[in-house]
Short mmCIF file of C-alpha atoms and ligand atoms in Angstrom, two decimals:
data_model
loop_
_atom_site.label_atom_id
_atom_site.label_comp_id
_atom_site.label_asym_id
_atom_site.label_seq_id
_atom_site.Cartn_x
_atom_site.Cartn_y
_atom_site.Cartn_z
CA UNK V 1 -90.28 83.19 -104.34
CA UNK V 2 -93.74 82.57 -103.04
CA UNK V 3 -95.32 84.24 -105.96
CA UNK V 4 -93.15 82.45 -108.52
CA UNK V 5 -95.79 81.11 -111.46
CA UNK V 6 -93.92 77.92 -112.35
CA UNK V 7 -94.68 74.99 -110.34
CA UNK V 8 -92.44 75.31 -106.87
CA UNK V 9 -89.35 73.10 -106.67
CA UNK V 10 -87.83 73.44 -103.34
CA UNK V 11 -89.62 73.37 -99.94
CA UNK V 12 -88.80 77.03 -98.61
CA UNK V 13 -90.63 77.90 -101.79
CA UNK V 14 -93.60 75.77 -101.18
CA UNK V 15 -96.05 77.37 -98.69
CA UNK V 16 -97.63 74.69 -96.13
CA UNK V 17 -97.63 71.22 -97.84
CA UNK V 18 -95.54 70.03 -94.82
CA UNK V 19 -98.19 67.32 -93.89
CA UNK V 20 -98.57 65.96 -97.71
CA UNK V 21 -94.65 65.82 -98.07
CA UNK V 22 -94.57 64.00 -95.21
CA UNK V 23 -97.40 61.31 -95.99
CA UNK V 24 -95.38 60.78 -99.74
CA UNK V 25 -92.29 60.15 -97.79
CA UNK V 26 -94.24 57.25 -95.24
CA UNK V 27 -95.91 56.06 -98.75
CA UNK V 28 -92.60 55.83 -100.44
CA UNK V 29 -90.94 53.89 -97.33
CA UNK V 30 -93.79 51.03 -96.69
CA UNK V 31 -96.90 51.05 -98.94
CA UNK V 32 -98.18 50.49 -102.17
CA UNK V 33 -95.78 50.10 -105.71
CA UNK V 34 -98.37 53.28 -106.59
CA UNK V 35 -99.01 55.80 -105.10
CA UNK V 36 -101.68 58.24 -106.78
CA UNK V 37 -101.23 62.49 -106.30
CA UNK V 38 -104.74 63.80 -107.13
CA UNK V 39 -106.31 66.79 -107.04
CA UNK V 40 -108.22 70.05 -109.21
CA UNK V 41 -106.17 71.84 -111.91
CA UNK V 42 -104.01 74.43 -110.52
CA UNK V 43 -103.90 72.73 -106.37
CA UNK V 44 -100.20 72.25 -106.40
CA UNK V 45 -100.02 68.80 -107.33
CA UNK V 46 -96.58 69.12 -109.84
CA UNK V 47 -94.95 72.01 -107.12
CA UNK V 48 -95.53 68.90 -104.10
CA UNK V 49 -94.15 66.08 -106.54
CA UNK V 50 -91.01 67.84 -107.63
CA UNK V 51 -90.09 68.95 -103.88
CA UNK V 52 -90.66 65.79 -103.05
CA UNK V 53 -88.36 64.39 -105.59
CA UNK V 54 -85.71 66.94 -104.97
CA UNK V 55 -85.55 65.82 -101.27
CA UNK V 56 -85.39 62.18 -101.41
CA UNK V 57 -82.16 60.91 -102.62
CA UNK V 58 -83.62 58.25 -104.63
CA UNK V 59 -83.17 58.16 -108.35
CA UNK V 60 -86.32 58.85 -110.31
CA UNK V 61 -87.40 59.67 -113.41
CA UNK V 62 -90.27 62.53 -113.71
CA UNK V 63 -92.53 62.58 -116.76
CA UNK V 64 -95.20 64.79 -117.64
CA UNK V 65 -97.37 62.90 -120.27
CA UNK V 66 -98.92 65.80 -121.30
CA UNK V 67 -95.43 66.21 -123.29
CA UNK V 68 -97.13 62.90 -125.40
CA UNK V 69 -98.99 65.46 -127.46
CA UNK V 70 -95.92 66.66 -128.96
CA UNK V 71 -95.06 63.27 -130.53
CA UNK V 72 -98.67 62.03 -131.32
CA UNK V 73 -98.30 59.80 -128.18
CA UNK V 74 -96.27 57.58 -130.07
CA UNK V 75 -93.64 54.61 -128.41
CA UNK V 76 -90.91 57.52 -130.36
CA UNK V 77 -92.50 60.19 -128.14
CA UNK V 78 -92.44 58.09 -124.86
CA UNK V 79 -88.74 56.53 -125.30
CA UNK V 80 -87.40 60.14 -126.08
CA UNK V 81 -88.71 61.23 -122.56
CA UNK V 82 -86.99 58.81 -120.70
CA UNK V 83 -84.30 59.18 -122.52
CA UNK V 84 -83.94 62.57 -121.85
CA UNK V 85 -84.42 61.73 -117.67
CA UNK V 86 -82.15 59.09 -118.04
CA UNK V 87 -79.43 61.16 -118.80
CA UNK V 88 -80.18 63.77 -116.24
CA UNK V 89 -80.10 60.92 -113.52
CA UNK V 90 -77.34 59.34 -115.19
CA UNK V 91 -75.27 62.77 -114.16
CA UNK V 92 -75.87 62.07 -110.62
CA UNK V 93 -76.47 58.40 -110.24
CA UNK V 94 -73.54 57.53 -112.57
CA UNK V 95 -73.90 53.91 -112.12
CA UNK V 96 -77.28 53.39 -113.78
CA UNK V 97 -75.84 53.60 -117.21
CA UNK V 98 -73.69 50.40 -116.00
CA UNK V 99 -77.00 48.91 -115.37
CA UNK V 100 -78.75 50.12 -118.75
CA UNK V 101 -76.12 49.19 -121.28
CA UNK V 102 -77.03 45.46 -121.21
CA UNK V 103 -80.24 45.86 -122.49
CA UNK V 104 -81.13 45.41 -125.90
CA UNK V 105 -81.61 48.56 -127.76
CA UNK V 106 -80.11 50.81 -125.10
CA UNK V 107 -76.89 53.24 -126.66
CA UNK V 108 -74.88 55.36 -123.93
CA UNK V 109 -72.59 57.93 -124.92
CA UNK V 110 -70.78 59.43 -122.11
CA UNK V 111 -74.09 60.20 -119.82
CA UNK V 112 -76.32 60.15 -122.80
CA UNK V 113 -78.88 57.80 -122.60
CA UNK V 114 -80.65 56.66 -126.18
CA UNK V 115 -83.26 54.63 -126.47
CA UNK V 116 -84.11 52.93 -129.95
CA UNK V 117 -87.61 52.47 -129.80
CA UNK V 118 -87.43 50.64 -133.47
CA UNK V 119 -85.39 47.82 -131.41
CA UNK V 120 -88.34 44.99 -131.06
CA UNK V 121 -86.23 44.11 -128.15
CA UNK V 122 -86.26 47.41 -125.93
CA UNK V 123 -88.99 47.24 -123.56
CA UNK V 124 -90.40 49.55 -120.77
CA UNK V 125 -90.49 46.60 -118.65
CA UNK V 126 -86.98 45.57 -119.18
CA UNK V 127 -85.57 48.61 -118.24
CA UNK V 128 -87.88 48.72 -114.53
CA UNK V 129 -86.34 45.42 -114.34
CA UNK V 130 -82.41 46.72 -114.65
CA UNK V 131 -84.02 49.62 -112.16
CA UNK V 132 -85.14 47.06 -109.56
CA UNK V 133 -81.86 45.00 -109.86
CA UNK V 134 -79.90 48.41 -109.22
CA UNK V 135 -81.99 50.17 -106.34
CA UNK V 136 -82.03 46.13 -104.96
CA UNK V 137 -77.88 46.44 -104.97
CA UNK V 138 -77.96 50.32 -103.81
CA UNK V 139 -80.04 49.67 -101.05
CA UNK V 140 -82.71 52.65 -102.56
CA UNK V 141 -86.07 52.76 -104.30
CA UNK V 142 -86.46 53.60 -108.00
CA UNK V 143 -89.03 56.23 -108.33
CA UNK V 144 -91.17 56.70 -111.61
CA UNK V 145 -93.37 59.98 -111.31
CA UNK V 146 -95.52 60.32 -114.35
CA UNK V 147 -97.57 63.63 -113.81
CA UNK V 148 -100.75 64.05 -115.59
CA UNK V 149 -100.69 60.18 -115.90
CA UNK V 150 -104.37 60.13 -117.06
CA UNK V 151 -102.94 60.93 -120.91
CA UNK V 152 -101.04 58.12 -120.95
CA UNK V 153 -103.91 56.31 -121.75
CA UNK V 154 -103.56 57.26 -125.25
CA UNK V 155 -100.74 55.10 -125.60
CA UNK V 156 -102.21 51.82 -126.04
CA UNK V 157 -103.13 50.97 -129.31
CA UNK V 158 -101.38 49.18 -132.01
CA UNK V 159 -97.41 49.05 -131.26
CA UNK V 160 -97.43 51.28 -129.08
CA UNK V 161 -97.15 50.95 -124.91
CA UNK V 162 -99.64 49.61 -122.87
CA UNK V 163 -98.70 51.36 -119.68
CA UNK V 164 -101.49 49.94 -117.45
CA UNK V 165 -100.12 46.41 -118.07
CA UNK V 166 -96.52 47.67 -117.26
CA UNK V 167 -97.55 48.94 -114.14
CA UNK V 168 -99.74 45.68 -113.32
CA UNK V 169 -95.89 43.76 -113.78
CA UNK V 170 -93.83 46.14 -111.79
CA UNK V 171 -96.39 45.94 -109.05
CA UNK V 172 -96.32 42.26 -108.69
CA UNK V 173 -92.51 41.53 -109.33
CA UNK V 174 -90.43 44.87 -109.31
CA UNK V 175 -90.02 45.64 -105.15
CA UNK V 176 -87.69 48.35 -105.59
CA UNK V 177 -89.62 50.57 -107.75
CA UNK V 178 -92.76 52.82 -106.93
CA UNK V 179 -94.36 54.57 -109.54
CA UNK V 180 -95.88 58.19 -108.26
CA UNK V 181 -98.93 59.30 -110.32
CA UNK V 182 -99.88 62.72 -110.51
CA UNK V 183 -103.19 63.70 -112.23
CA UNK V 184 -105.81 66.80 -112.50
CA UNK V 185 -108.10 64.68 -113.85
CA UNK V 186 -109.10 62.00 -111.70
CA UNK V 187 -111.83 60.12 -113.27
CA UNK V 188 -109.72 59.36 -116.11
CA UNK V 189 -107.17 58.50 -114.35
CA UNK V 190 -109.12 55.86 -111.78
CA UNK V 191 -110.52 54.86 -115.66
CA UNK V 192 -107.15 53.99 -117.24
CA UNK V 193 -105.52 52.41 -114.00
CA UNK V 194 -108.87 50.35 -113.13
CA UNK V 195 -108.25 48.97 -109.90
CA UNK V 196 -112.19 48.51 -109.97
CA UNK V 197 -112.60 47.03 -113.31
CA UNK V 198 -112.09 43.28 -113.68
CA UNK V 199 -111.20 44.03 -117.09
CA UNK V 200 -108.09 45.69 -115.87
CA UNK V 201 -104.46 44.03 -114.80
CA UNK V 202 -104.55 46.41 -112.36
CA UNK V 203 -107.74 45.07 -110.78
CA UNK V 204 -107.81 44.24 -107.25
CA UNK V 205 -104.52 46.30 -106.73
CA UNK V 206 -104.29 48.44 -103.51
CA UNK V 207 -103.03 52.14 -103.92
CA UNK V 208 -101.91 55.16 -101.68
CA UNK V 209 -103.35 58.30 -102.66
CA UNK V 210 -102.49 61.79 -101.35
CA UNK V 211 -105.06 64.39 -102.25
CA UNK V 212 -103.86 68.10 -102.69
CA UNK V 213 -106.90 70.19 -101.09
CA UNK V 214 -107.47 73.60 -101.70
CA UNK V 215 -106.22 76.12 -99.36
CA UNK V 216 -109.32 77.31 -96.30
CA UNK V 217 -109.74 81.18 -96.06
CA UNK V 218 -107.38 81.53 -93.41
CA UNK V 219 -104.33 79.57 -94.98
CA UNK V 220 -105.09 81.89 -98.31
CA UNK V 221 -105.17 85.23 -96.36
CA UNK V 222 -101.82 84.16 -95.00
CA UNK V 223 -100.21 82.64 -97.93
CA UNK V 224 -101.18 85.93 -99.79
CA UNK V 225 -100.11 87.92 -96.85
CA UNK V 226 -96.37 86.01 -96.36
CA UNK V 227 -96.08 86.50 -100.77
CA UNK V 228 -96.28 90.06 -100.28
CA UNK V 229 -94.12 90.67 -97.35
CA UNK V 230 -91.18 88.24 -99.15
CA UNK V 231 -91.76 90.82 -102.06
CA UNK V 232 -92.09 93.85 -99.64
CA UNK V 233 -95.09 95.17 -101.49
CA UNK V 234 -97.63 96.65 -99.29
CA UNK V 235 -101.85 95.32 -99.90
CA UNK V 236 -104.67 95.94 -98.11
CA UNK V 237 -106.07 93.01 -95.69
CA UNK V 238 -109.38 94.43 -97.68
CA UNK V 239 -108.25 93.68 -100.91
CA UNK V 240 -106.68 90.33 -99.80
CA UNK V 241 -109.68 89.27 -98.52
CA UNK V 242 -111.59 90.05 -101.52
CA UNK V 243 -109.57 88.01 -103.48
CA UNK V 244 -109.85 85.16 -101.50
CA UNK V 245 -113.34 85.36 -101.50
CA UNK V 246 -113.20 85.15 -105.38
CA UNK V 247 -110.37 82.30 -105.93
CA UNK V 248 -111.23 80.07 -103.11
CA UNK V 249 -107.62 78.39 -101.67
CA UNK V 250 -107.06 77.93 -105.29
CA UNK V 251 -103.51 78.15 -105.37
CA UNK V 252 -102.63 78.55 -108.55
CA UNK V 253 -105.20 81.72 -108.63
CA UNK V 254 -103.46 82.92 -105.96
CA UNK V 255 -99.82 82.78 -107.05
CA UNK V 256 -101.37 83.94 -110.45
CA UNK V 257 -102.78 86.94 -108.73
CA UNK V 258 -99.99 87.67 -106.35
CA UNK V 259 -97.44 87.69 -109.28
CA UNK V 260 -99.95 89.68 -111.18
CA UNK V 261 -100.15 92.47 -108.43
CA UNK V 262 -96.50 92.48 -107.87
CA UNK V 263 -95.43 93.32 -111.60
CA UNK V 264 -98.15 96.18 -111.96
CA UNK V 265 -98.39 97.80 -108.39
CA UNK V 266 -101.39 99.21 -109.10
CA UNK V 267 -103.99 98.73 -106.34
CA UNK V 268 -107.36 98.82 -108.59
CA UNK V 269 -106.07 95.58 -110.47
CA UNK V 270 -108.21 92.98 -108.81
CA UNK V 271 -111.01 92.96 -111.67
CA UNK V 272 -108.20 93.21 -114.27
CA UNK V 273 -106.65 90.30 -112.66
CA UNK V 274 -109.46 88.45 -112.38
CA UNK V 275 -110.35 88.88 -116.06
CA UNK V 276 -107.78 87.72 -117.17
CA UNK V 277 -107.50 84.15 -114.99
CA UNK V 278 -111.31 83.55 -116.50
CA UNK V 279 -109.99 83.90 -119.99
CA UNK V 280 -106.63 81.37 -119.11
CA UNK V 281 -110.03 79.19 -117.95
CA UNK V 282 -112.13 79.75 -120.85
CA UNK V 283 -109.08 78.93 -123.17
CA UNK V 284 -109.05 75.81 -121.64
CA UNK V 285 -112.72 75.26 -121.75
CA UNK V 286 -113.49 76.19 -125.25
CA UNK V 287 -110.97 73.03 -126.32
CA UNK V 288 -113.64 70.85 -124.69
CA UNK V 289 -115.66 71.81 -127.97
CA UNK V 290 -113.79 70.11 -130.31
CA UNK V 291 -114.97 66.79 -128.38
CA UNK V 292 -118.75 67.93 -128.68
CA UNK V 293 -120.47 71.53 -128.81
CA UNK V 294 -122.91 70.44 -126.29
CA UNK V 295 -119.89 70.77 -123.56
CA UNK V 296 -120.01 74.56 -123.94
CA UNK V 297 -123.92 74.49 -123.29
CA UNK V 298 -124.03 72.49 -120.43
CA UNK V 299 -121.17 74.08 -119.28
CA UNK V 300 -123.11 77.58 -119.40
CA UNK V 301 -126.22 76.30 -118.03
CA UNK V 302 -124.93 75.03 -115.21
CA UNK V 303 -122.74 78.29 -114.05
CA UNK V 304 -126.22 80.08 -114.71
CA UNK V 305 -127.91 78.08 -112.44
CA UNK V 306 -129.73 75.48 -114.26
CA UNK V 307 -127.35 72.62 -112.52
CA UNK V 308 -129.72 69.25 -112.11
CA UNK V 309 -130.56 66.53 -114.65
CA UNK V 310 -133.39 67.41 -115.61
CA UNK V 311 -133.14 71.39 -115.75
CA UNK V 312 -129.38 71.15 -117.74
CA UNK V 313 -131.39 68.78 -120.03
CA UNK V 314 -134.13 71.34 -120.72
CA UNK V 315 -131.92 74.69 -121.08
CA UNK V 316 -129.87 72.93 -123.39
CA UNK V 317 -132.31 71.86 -125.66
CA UNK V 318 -133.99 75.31 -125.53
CA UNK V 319 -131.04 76.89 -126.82
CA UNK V 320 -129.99 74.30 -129.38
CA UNK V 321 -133.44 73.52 -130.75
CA UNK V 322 -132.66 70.34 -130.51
CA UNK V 323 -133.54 66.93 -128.51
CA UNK V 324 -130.56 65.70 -126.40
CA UNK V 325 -130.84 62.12 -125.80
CA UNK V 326 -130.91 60.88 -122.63
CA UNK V 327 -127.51 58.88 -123.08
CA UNK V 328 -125.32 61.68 -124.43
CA UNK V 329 -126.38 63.62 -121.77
CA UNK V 330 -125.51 61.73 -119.38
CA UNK V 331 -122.17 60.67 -120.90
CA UNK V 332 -120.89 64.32 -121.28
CA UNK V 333 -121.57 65.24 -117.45
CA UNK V 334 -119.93 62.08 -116.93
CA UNK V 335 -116.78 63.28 -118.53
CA UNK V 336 -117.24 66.62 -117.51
CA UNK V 337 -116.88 65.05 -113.93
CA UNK V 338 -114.30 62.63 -114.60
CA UNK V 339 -112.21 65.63 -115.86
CA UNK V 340 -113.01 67.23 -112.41
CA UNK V 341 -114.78 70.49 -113.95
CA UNK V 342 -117.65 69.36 -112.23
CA UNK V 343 -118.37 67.55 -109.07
CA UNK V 344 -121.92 66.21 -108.58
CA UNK V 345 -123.26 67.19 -104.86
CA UNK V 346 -126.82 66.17 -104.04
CA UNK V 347 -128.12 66.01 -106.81
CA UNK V 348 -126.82 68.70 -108.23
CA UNK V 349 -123.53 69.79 -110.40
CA UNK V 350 -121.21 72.16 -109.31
CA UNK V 351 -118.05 73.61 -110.34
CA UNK V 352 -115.05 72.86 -108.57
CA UNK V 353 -113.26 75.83 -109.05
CA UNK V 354 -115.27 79.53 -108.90
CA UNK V 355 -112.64 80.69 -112.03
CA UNK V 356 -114.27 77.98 -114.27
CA UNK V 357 -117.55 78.98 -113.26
CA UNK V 358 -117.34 82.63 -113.93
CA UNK V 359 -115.81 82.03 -117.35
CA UNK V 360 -118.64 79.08 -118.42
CA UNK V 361 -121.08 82.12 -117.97
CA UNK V 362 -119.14 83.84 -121.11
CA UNK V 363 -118.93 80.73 -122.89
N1 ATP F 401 -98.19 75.26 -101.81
C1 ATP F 401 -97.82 76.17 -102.71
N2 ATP F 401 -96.99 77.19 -102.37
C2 ATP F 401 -96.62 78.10 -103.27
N3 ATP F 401 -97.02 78.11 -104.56
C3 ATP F 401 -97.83 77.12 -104.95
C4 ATP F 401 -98.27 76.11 -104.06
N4 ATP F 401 -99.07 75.26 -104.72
C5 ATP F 401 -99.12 75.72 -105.98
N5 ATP F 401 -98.38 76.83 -106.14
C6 ATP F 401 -98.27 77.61 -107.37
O1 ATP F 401 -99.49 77.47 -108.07
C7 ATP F 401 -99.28 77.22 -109.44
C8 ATP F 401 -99.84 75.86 -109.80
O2 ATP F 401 -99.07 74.87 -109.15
P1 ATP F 401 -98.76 73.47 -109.82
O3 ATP F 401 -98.38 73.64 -111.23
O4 ATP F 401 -97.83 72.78 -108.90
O5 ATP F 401 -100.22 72.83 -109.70
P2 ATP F 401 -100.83 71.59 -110.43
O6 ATP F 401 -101.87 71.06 -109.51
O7 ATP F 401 -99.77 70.67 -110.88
O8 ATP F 401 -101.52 72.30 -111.67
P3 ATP F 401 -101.98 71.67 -113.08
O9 ATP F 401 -103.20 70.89 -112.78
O10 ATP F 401 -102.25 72.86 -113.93
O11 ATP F 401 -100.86 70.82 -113.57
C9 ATP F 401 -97.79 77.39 -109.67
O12 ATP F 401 -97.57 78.73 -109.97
C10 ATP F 401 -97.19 77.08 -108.31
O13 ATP F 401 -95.99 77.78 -108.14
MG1 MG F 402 -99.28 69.96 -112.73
#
């Protein structure tokens, strides 16, 4: 179903990401060990990555670090999530447990795949390394997708995992695996990977990236327009264009709304509907405050208008009463950007999606 809110597994189900499926697949057969999947919150990225899985007949493992959070982002956390996909894929790729049970710290139980993270011995790397040697003698490619690959930055630390060093060692000496890295926000994620900083192991490293754009008006009008018909529910081109006009290709808006329509039938919902995206967004904007209040009134001052340097700078300070330095300033739209809530266009900062902009002016 077109309209279906969770992110879209199977192709017939995904509505024109022909072109990026087919750029993964090229990627996956002669490119980089990493290829990057970037794009805004809410573009599609997870629904392209998990058809793309689905169709390629490779083993992988998919990951969504965001899951982290649940265990602290501790090594536990991260060995019980490949744990878990290593049993799924050692349902269908029943020979990968033959390949896993030699390493240290590794217990298999029928398809049941433990890790024991206590073992000093069990490494990340080790196990890429058993992947390699078995896509090397199945003639296949290991895939590792890690969606929202930015948080896995809070690994490192003190006994914990530091991914970007992993990476740096299965792109120099692991040929048969490709890691896939999915991520909303982008700056972060360029941050934690650091091809650009010398700093980095990953420095110097070339990557693939496919960016998920928005949809233009006319692929939204017909997007909209094929949801409906699947779900034989009748809608004005009016009101279909009206909602474009408000979401903006966003896909995620638009599944949200099409869903939304479908389940109430009533034809005066489009305000209700759109209410109720801005307060998903301002949910997710008010956790920004935690960080540092002065993200909710920059936030608000730029949706209101006041969107350069100098005029965010001034607004702010008007309504806190207090001097921002220069620095802090400039740190927080930093972040804001990196987090792709912003995007800073000639001079000026601008949301990049019209949802986020509508809630900031109720923030
Ligand atoms: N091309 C598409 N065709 C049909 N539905 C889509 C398409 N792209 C996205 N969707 C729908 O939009 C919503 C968001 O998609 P998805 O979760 O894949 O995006 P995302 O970029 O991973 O979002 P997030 O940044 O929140 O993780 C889901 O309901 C999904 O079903
Ligand atoms: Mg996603």
């Amino acid at each position: 179903m077109l309209f279906d809110p969770r992110p879209k597994e199977c192709r017939a189900e995904l509505f024109n990401r022909e072109k990026e499926l087919k750029v993964l697949s090229r990627y996956m057969v002669s490119g980089s060990p990493i290829i990057l999947c970037l794009g805004i919150r809410r573009v599609g990225k997870t629904s392209v990555l998990k058809v793309f899985l689905s169709e390629s007949n490779r083993p992988y493992i998919y990951v969504d670090a965001r899951r982290l959070s649940e265990f602290g982002y501790s090594k536990q956390g991260f060995y019980r999530l490949l744990s878990e996909e290593f049993t799924r894929i050692g349902g269908r790729f029943a020979l990968i447990t033959e390949y896993l049970k030699n390493i240290k710290g590794v217990s298999i139980a029928g398809y049941g795949v433990e890790f024991n993270w206590k073992n000093r011995e069990l490494s990340f790397s080790s196990i890429l390394t058993k992947m390699n040697e078995y896509a090397e003698d199945g003639k296949t490619t290991f895939i590792v997708a890690i969606d929202e690959a930015q948080d896995l930055r809070f690994l490192r630390g003190y006994r914990r995992i530091d991914l970007a060093q992993i990476l740096a060692y299965s792109y120099d000496n692991l040929k048969r695996v490709k890691f896939i890295l999915a991520g909303s926000e982008v700056g972060l994620l360029y941050k934690f990977l650091g091809f650009n900083s010398p700093a980095s192991p990953l420095y110097g490293r070339v990557r693939d990236e496919v960016v998920i754009e928005r949809f233009n008006r006319e692929k939204s009008v017909k997007f909209l327009e094929a949801g409906f018909k699947e779900a034989n529910v009748k809608v004005s081109k009016n009101i279909i264009e009206n909602v474009v006009e408000v979401l903006d290709g966003i896909p995620g808006w638009l599944t949200y709304f099409g869903y939304k329509f479908i389940q109430s039938r009533r034809l005066n919902m489009l305000d209700q509907i759109i209410r109720e995206a801005e307060n998903i967004a301002l949910n997710e904007l008010r956790k920004l405050r935690t960080f540092s209040p002065l993200y909710i009134h920059i936030l608000r001052a730029v949706s209101l208008g006041f969107n350069r340097w100098s005029t965010i700078r001034k607004t702010v300070e008007a309504w806190t009463g207090r001097h921002v330095p220069s620095k802090t300033l400039y740190s927080l739209l930093n972040n804001l950007v990196d987090m792709s809530i912003l995007a800073k266009v000639n001079g000026k900062y601008v949301f990049l999606d019209p949802i986020y902009r509508r809630a900031s002016k109720t923030l």
